[in-house]
Short mmCIF file of C-alpha atoms in Angstrom, two decimals:
data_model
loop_
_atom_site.label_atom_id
_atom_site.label_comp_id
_atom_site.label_asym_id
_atom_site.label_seq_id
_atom_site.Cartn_x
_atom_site.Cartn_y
_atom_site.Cartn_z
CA UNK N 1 -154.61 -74.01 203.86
CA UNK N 2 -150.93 -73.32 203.13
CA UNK N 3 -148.22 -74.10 205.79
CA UNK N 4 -146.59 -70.61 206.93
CA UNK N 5 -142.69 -71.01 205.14
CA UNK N 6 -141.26 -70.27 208.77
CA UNK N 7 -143.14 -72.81 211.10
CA UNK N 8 -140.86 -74.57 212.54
CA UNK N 9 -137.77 -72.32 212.34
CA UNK N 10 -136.38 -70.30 215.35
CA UNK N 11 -134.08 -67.55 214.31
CA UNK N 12 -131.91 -65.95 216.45
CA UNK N 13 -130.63 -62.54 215.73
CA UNK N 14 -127.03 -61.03 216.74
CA UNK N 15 -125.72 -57.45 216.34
CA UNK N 16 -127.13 -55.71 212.85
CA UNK N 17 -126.66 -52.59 211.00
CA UNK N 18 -127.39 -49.61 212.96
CA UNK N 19 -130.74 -48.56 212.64
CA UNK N 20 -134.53 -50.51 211.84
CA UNK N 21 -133.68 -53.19 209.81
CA UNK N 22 -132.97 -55.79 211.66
CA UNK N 23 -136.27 -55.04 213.38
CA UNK N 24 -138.47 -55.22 210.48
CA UNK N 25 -136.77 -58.38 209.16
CA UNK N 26 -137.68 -60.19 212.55
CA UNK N 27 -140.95 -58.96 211.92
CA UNK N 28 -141.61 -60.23 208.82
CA UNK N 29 -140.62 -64.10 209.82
CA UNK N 30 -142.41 -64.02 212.53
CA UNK N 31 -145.25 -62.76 210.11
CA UNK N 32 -143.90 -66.05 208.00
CA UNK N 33 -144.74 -68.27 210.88
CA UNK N 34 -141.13 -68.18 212.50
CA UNK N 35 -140.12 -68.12 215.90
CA UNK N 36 -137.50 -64.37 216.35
CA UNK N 37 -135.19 -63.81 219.43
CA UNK N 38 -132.52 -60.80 219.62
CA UNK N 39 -129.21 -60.82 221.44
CA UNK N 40 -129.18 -57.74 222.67
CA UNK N 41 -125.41 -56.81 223.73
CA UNK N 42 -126.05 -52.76 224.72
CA UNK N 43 -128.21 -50.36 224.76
CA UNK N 44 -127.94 -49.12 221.09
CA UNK N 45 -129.41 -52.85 220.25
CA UNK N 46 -132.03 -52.63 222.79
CA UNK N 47 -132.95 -49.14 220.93
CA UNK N 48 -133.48 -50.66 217.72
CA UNK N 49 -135.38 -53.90 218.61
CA UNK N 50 -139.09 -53.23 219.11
CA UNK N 51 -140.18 -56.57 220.25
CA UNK N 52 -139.51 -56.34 224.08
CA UNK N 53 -140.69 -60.25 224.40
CA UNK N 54 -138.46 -61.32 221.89
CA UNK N 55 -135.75 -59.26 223.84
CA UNK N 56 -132.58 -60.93 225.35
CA UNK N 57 -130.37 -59.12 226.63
CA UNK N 58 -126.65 -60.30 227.05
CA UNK N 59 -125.00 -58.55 230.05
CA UNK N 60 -121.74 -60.80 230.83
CA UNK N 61 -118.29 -60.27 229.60
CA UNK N 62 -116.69 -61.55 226.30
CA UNK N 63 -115.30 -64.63 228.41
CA UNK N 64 -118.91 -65.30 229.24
CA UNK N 65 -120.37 -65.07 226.06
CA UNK N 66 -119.60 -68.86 224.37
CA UNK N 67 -121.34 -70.23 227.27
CA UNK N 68 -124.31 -68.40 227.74
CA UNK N 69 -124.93 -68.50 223.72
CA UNK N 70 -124.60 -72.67 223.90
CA UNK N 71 -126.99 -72.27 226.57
CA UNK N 72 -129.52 -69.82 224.47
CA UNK N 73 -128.93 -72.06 221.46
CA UNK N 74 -130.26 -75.26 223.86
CA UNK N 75 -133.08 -73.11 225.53
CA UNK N 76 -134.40 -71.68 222.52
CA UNK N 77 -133.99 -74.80 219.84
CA UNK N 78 -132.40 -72.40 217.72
CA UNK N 79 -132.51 -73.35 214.32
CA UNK N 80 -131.17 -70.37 212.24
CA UNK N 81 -129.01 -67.35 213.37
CA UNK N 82 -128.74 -63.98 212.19
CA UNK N 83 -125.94 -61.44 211.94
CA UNK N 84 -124.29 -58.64 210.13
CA UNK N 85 -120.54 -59.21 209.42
CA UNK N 86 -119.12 -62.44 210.34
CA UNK N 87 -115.70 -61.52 211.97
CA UNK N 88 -116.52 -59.53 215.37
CA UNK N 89 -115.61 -61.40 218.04
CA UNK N 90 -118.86 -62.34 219.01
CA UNK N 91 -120.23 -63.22 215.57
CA UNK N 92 -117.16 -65.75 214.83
CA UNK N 93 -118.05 -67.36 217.67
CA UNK N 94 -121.45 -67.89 217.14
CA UNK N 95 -120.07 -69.04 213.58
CA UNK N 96 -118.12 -71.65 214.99
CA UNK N 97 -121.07 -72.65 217.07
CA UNK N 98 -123.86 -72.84 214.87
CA UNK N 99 -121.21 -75.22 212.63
CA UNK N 100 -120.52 -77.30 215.19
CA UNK N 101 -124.46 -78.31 215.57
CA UNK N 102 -125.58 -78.10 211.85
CA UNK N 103 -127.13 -74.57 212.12
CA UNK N 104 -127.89 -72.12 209.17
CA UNK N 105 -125.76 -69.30 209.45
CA UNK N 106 -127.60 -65.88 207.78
CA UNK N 107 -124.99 -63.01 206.81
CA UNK N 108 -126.09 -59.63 205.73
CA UNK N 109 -122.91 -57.17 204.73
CA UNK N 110 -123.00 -53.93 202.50
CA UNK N 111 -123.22 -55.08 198.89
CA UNK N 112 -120.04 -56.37 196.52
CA UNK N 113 -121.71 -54.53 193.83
CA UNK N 114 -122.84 -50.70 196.18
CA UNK N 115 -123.84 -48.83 196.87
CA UNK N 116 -127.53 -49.97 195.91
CA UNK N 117 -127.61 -53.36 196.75
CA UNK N 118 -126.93 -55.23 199.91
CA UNK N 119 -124.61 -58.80 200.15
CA UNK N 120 -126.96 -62.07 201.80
CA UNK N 121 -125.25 -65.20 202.27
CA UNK N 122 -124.94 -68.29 204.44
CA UNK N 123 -121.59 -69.35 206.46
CA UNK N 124 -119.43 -66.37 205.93
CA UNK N 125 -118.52 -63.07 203.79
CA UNK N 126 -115.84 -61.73 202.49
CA UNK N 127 -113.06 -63.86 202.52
CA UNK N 128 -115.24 -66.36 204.22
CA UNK N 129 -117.65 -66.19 201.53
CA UNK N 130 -118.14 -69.36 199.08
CA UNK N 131 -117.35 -67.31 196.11
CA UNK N 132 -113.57 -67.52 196.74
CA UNK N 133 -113.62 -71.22 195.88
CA UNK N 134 -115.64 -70.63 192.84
CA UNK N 135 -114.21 -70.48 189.39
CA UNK N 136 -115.28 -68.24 187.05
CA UNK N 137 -116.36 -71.24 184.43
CA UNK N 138 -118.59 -72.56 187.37
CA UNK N 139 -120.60 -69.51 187.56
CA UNK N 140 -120.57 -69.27 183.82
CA UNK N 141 -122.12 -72.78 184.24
CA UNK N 142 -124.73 -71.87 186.51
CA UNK N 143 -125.74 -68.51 184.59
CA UNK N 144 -127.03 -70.91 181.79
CA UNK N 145 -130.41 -71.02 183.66
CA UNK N 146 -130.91 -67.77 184.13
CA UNK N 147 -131.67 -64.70 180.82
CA UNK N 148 -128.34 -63.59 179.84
CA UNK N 149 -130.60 -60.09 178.30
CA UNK N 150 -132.42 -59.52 181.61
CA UNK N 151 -132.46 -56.35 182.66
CA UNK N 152 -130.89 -55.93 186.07
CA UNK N 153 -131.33 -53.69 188.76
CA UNK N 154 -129.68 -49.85 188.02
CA UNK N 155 -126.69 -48.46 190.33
CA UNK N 156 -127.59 -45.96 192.42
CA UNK N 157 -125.88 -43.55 194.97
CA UNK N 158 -126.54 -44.92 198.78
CA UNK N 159 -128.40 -44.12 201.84
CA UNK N 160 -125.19 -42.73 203.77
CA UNK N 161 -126.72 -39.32 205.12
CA UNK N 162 -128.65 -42.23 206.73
CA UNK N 163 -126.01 -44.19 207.59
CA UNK N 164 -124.44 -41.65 209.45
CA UNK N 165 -127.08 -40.56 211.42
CA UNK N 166 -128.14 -43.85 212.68
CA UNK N 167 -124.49 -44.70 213.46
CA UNK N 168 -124.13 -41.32 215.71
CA UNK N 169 -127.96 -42.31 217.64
CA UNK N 170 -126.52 -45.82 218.08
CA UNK N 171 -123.97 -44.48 219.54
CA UNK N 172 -125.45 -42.22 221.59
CA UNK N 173 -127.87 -44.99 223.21
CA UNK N 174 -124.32 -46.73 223.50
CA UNK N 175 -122.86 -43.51 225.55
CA UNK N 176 -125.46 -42.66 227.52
CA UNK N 177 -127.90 -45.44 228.42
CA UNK N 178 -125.66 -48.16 228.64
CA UNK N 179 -125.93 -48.82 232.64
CA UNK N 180 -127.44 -52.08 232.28
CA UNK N 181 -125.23 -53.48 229.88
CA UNK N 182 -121.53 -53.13 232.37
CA UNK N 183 -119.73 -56.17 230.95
CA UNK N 184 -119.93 -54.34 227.01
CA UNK N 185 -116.74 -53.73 225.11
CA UNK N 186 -117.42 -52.77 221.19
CA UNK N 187 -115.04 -54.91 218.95
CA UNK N 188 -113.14 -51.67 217.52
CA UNK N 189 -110.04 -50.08 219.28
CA UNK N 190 -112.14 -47.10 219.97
CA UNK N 191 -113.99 -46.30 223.02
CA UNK N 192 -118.00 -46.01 222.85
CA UNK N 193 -117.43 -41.95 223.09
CA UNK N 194 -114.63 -41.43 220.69
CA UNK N 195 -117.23 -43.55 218.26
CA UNK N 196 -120.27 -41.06 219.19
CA UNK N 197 -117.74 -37.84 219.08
CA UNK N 198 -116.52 -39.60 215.12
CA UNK N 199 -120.03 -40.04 214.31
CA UNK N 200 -121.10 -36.93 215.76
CA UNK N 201 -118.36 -34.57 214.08
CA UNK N 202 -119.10 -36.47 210.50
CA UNK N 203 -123.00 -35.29 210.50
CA UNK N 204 -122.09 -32.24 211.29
CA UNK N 205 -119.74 -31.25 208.37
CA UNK N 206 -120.73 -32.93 205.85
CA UNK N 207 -121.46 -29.77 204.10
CA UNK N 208 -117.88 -28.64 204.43
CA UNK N 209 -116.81 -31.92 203.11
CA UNK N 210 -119.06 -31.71 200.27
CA UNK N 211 -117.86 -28.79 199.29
CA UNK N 212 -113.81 -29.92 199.69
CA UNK N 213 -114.57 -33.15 197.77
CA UNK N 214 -115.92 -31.10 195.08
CA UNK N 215 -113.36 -28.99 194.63
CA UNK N 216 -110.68 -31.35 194.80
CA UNK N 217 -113.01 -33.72 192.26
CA UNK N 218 -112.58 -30.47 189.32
CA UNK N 219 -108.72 -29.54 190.26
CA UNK N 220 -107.93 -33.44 189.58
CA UNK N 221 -110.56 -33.83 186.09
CA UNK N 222 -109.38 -30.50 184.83
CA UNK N 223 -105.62 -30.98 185.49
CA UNK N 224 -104.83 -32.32 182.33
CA UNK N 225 -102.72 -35.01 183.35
CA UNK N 226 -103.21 -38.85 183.19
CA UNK N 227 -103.46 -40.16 186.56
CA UNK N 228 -104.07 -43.08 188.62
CA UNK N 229 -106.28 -44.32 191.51
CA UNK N 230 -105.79 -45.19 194.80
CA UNK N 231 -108.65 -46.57 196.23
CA UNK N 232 -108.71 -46.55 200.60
CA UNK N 233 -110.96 -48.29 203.15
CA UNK N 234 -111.69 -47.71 206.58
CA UNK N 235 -108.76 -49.03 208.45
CA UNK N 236 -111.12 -50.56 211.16
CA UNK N 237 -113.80 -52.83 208.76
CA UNK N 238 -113.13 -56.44 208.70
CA UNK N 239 -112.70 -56.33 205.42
CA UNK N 240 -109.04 -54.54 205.83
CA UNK N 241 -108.44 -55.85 209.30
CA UNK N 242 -108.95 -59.93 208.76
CA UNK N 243 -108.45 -60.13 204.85
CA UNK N 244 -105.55 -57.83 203.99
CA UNK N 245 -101.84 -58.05 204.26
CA UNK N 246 -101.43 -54.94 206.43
CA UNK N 247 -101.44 -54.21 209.51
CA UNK N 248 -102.44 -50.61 209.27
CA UNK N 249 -103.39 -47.78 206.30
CA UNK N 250 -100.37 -46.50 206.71
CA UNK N 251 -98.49 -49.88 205.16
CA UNK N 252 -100.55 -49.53 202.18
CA UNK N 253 -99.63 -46.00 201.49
CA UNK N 254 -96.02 -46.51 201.89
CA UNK N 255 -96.13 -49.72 199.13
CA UNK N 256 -98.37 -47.85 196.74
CA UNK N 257 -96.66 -44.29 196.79
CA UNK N 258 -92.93 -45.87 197.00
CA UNK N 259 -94.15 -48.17 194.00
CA UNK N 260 -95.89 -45.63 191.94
CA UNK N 261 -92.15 -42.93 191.97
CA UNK N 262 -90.35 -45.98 190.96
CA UNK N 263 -92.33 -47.05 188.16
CA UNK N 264 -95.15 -44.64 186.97
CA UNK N 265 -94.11 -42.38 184.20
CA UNK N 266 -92.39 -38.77 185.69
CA UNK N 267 -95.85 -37.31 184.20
CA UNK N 268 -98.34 -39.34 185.45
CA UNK N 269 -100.31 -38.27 188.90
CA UNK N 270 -101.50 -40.35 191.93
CA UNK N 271 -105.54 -39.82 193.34
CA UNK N 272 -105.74 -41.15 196.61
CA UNK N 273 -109.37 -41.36 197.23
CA UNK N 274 -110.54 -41.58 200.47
CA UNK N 275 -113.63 -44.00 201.90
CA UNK N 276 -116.95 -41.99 202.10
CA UNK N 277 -117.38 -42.64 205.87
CA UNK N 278 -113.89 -42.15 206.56
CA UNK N 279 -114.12 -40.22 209.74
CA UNK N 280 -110.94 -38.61 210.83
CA UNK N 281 -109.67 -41.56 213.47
CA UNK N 282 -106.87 -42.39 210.81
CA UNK N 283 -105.13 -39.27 209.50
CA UNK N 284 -104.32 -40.29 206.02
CA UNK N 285 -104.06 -36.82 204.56
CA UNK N 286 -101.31 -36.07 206.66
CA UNK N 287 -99.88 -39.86 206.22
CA UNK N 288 -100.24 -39.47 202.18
CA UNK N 289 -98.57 -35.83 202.31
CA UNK N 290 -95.15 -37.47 204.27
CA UNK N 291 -94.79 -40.09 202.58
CA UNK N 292 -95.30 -38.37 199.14
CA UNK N 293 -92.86 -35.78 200.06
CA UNK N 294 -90.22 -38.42 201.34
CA UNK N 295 -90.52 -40.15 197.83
CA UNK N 296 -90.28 -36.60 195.84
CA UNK N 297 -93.31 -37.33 194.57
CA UNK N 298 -95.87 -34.56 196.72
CA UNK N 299 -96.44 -32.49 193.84
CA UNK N 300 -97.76 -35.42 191.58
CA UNK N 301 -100.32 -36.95 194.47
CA UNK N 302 -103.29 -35.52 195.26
CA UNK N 303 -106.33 -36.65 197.73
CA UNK N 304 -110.00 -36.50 197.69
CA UNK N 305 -111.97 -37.38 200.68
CA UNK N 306 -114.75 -39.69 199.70
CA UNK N 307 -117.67 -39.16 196.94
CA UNK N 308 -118.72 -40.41 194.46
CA UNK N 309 -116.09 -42.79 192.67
CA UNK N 310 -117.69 -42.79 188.99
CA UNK N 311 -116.43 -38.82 188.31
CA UNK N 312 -112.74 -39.98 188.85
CA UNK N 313 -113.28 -43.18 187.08
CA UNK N 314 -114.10 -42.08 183.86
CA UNK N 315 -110.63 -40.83 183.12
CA UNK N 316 -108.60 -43.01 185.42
CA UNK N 317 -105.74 -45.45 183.93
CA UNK N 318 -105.30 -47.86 186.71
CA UNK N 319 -106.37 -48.39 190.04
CA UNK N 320 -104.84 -50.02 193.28
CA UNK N 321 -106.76 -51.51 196.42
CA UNK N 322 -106.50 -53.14 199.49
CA UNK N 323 -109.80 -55.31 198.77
CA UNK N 324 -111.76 -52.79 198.34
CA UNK N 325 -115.45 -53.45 196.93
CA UNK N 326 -115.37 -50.76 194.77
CA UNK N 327 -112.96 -52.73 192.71
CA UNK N 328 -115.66 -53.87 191.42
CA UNK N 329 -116.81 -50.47 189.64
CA UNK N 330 -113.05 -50.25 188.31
CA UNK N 331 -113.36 -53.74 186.27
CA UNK N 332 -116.53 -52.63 185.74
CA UNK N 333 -115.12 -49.92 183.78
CA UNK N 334 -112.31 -52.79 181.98
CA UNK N 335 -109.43 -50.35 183.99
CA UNK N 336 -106.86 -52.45 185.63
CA UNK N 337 -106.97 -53.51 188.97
CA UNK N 338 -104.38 -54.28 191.30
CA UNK N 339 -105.30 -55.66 194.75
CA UNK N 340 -103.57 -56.96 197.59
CA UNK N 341 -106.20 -58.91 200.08
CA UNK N 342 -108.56 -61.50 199.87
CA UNK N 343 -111.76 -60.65 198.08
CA UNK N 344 -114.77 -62.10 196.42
CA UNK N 345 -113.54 -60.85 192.94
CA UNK N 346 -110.06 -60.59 192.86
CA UNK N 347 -109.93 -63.53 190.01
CA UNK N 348 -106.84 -64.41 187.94
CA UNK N 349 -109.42 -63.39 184.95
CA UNK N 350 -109.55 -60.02 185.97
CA UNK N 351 -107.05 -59.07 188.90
CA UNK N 352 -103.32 -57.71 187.84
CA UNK N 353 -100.70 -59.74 189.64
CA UNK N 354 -98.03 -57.84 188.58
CA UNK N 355 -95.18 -56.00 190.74
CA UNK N 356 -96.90 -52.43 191.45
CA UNK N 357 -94.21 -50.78 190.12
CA UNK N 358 -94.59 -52.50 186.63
CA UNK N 359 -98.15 -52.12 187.10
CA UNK N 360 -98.12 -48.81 187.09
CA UNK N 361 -95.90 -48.23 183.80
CA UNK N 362 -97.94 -50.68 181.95
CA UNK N 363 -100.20 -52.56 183.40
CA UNK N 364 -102.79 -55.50 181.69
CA UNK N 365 -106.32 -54.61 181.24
CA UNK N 366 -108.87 -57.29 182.53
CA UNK N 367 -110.87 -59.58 181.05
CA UNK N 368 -113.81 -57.62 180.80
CA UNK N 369 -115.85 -60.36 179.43
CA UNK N 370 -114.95 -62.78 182.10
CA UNK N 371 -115.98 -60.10 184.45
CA UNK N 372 -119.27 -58.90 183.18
CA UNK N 373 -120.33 -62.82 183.64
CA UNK N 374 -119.10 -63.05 187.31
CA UNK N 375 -121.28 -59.48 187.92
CA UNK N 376 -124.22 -60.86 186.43
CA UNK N 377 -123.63 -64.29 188.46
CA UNK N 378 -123.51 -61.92 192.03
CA UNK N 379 -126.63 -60.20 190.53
CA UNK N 380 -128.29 -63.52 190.05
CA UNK N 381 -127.79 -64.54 193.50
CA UNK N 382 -126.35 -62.69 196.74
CA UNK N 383 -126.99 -59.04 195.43
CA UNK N 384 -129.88 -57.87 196.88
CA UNK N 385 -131.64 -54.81 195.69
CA UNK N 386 -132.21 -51.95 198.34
CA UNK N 387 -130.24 -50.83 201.42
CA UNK N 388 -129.91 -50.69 205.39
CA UNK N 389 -130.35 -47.28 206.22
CA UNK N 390 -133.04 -45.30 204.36
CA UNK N 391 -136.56 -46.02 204.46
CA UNK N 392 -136.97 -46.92 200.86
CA UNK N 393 -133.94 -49.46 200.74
CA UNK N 394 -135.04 -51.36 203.82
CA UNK N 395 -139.01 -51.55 201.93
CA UNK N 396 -137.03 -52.33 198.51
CA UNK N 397 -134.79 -55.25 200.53
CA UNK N 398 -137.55 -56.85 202.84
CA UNK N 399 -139.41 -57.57 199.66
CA UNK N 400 -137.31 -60.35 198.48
CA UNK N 401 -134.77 -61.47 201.30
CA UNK N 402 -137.08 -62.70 203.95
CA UNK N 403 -137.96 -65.53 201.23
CA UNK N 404 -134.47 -66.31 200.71
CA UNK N 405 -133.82 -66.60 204.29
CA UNK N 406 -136.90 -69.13 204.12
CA UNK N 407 -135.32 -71.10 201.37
CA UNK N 408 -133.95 -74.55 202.14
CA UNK N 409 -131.32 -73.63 199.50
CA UNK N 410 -128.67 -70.39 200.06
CA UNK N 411 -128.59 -67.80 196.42
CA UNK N 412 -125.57 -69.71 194.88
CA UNK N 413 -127.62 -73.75 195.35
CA UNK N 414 -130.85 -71.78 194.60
CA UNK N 415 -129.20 -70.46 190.54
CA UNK N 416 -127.71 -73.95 190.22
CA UNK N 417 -131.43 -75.84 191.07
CA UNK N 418 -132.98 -73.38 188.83
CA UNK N 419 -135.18 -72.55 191.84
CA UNK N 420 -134.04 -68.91 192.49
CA UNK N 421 -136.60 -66.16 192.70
CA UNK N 422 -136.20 -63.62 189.53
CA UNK N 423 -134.55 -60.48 189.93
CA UNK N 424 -136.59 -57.52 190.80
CA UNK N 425 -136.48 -54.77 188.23
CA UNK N 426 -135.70 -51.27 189.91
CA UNK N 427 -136.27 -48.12 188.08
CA UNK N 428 -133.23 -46.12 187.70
CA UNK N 429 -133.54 -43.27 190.34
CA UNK N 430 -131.88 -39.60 190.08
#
């Protein structure tokens, strides 16, 4: 009789995407033979955990917390633990714990290569992640065991009608039902109702938005005029707030629109897109539209509030991000990128360091060779197919990253062994 892959292992789940996920992932280890305990730290976690014996809910204080989770981690003979995003407060911690005694640390984050795949990885993301002290010749080196032909999985637009809506419930559980949980705090500036009312306010006009986006999408493509892309985050991810130079959105927009009258030609134009779940709490429309007019440059920048990024792409000449992942669809594309923070694929191969303002008269195209072999390498090991949100990205995910959870090797040891499960082939969907 075969031995389940998870006897023996006792996971121990943290805070996950909103929504079911994280659920049916415990599920299917303990289905492996695993042992599957959630942290629950309010009542939007208790919501989405179905497993009431498997239940734990935290009700201390931040101060509390490395205590009672050395405790858990003692009580339990915790062997793995789970978590989405690796800098929240609580999450580092249980980071620096689980090094400290020789546990496996599991990261889930939204894909380097979205919006249809999703980022696994042990010991950190980001710029924690063990791809920024990989060369590009060492991946090169470790694609020569896998089909440089194989077809890999398709792009596809994401789940983030979905993400929205489970974000706004969350919250609501959050708002609402939270009485047992007094000693929460959430780990962004914003209160628990500002969230929900965010949230909330986003669901609702999304039609509008649609509609604005559009709009602003044609007046840019049908303007005639070569133009360049600026490429925002949300001002509260990790991403900008622990691996970035600035201290706030409005930093960045003040370099790059200062940069861009100095050096872009007098005919070129400035796109500042916006991030698709932007949701109001920074007001960068109004931030882009001062500073533009205090450089003399309003008339040649224009905004457009999320979408789809491929439409603007096509035609762009440059882009500029924070750390953005999609830089990734700009070199992609071969159109030079220029980024400022710490990310996964801002390599000397492929990354502008010049001045912005030279960058934006002239600036060097990347090498798209070197890059094509770096997306393949992310393809071949922490990309997984599928998504968080909707129903058919969490089926499409669960079918291959419960196994590599159960691997004694993470994706990038897994290529180099030659022991990593082949790539599932997705059919393109419209």
């Amino acid at each position: 009789m075969t031995t389940a892959p998870g006897k023996g292992r006792v996971f121990l789940f943290l805070q996950g995407p909103h929504g079911p996920f994280f659920d049916a992932l415990g599920a299917m280890l303990r289905r492996a033979g695993a042992q599957v305990w959630r942290v629950g730290f309010n009542a939007g976690d208790a919501a989405f955990w179905s497993d009431g014996a498997g239940y734990l809910p935290f009700r201390g204080t931040a101060d509390d917390w490395p205590a009672h989770l050395a405790a858990l981690l003692d009580a339990k003979r915790v062997t793995d633990i789970v978590l989405y995003g690796d800098t929240r407060p609580v999450h580092a911690a249980a980071v620096a714990a689980a090094r400290a005694r020789g546990l496996t640390v599991h990261v889930f984050e939204e894909g380097y290569l979205r919006p249809w795949w999703v980022t696994y990885e042990r010991g950190g993301s980001n710029g924690n992640s063990r791809l920024m002290q990989m060369s590009v010749s060492e991946m090169e080196a470790a694609l020569a065991l896998s089909d440089p032909d194989a077809p890999l999985p398709p792009a596809h637009w994401g789940d983030t009608r979905q993400h929205v809506f489970y974000g706004a419930l969350y919250h609501f559980f959050v708002l609402f039902r939270n009485g047992a949980y007094r000693g929460f705090r959430p780990h962004r500036a914003l209160d628990v109702g500002q969230e929900f009312r965010l949230y909330l306010k986003r669901l609702l006009t999304m039609p509008v938005l649609r509609a604005e986006r559009a709009l602003a999408t044609w007046r840019v493509r049908n303007g005639g005029f070569p133009y360049h892309l600026v490429l925002l985050q949300l001002e509260h991810d990790s991403a900008f707030q622990r691996h970035s130079p600035f201290a706030s959105m409005a930093e960045f927009l003040e370099l790059t629109l200062s940069s861009f009258a100095r050096g872009a030609p007098p005919h070129h134009h400035l796109v500042v897109k916006d991030h698709p779940l932007e949701d109001g709490r920074v007001p960068v429309r109004r931030l882009m539209r001062r500073i533009a007019r205090d450089h003399g440059i309003l008339d040649r920048v224009h905004y457009v509030r999320g979408g789809k990024l491929a439409q603007l792409l096509s035609e762009a000449r440059s882009a500029v991000t924070v750390n953005s992942t999609a830089g990734q669809q700009v070199l992609w594309r071969g159109i030079p990128l220029r980024c400022f923070g710490r990310a996964v694929y801002a390599k000397p191969e492929f990354v502008s360091d010049q001045p912005l303002p030279e960058f934006f008269r002239q600036a060097r195209r990347p090498d798209l060779r070197a890059y094509r072999e770096f997306r393949r390498y992310l393809l071949e090991t922490s990309q997984v197919p599928g998504g968080f949100y909707s129903a058919r990205g969490r089926r499409q995910l669960l079918r291959q990253v419960a196994d590599m959870m159960l691997s004694p090797q993470d994706p990038y040891d897994a290529l180099k062994a030659g022991t990593a499960a082949p790539r599932q082939q997705l059919r393109a969907v419209t």
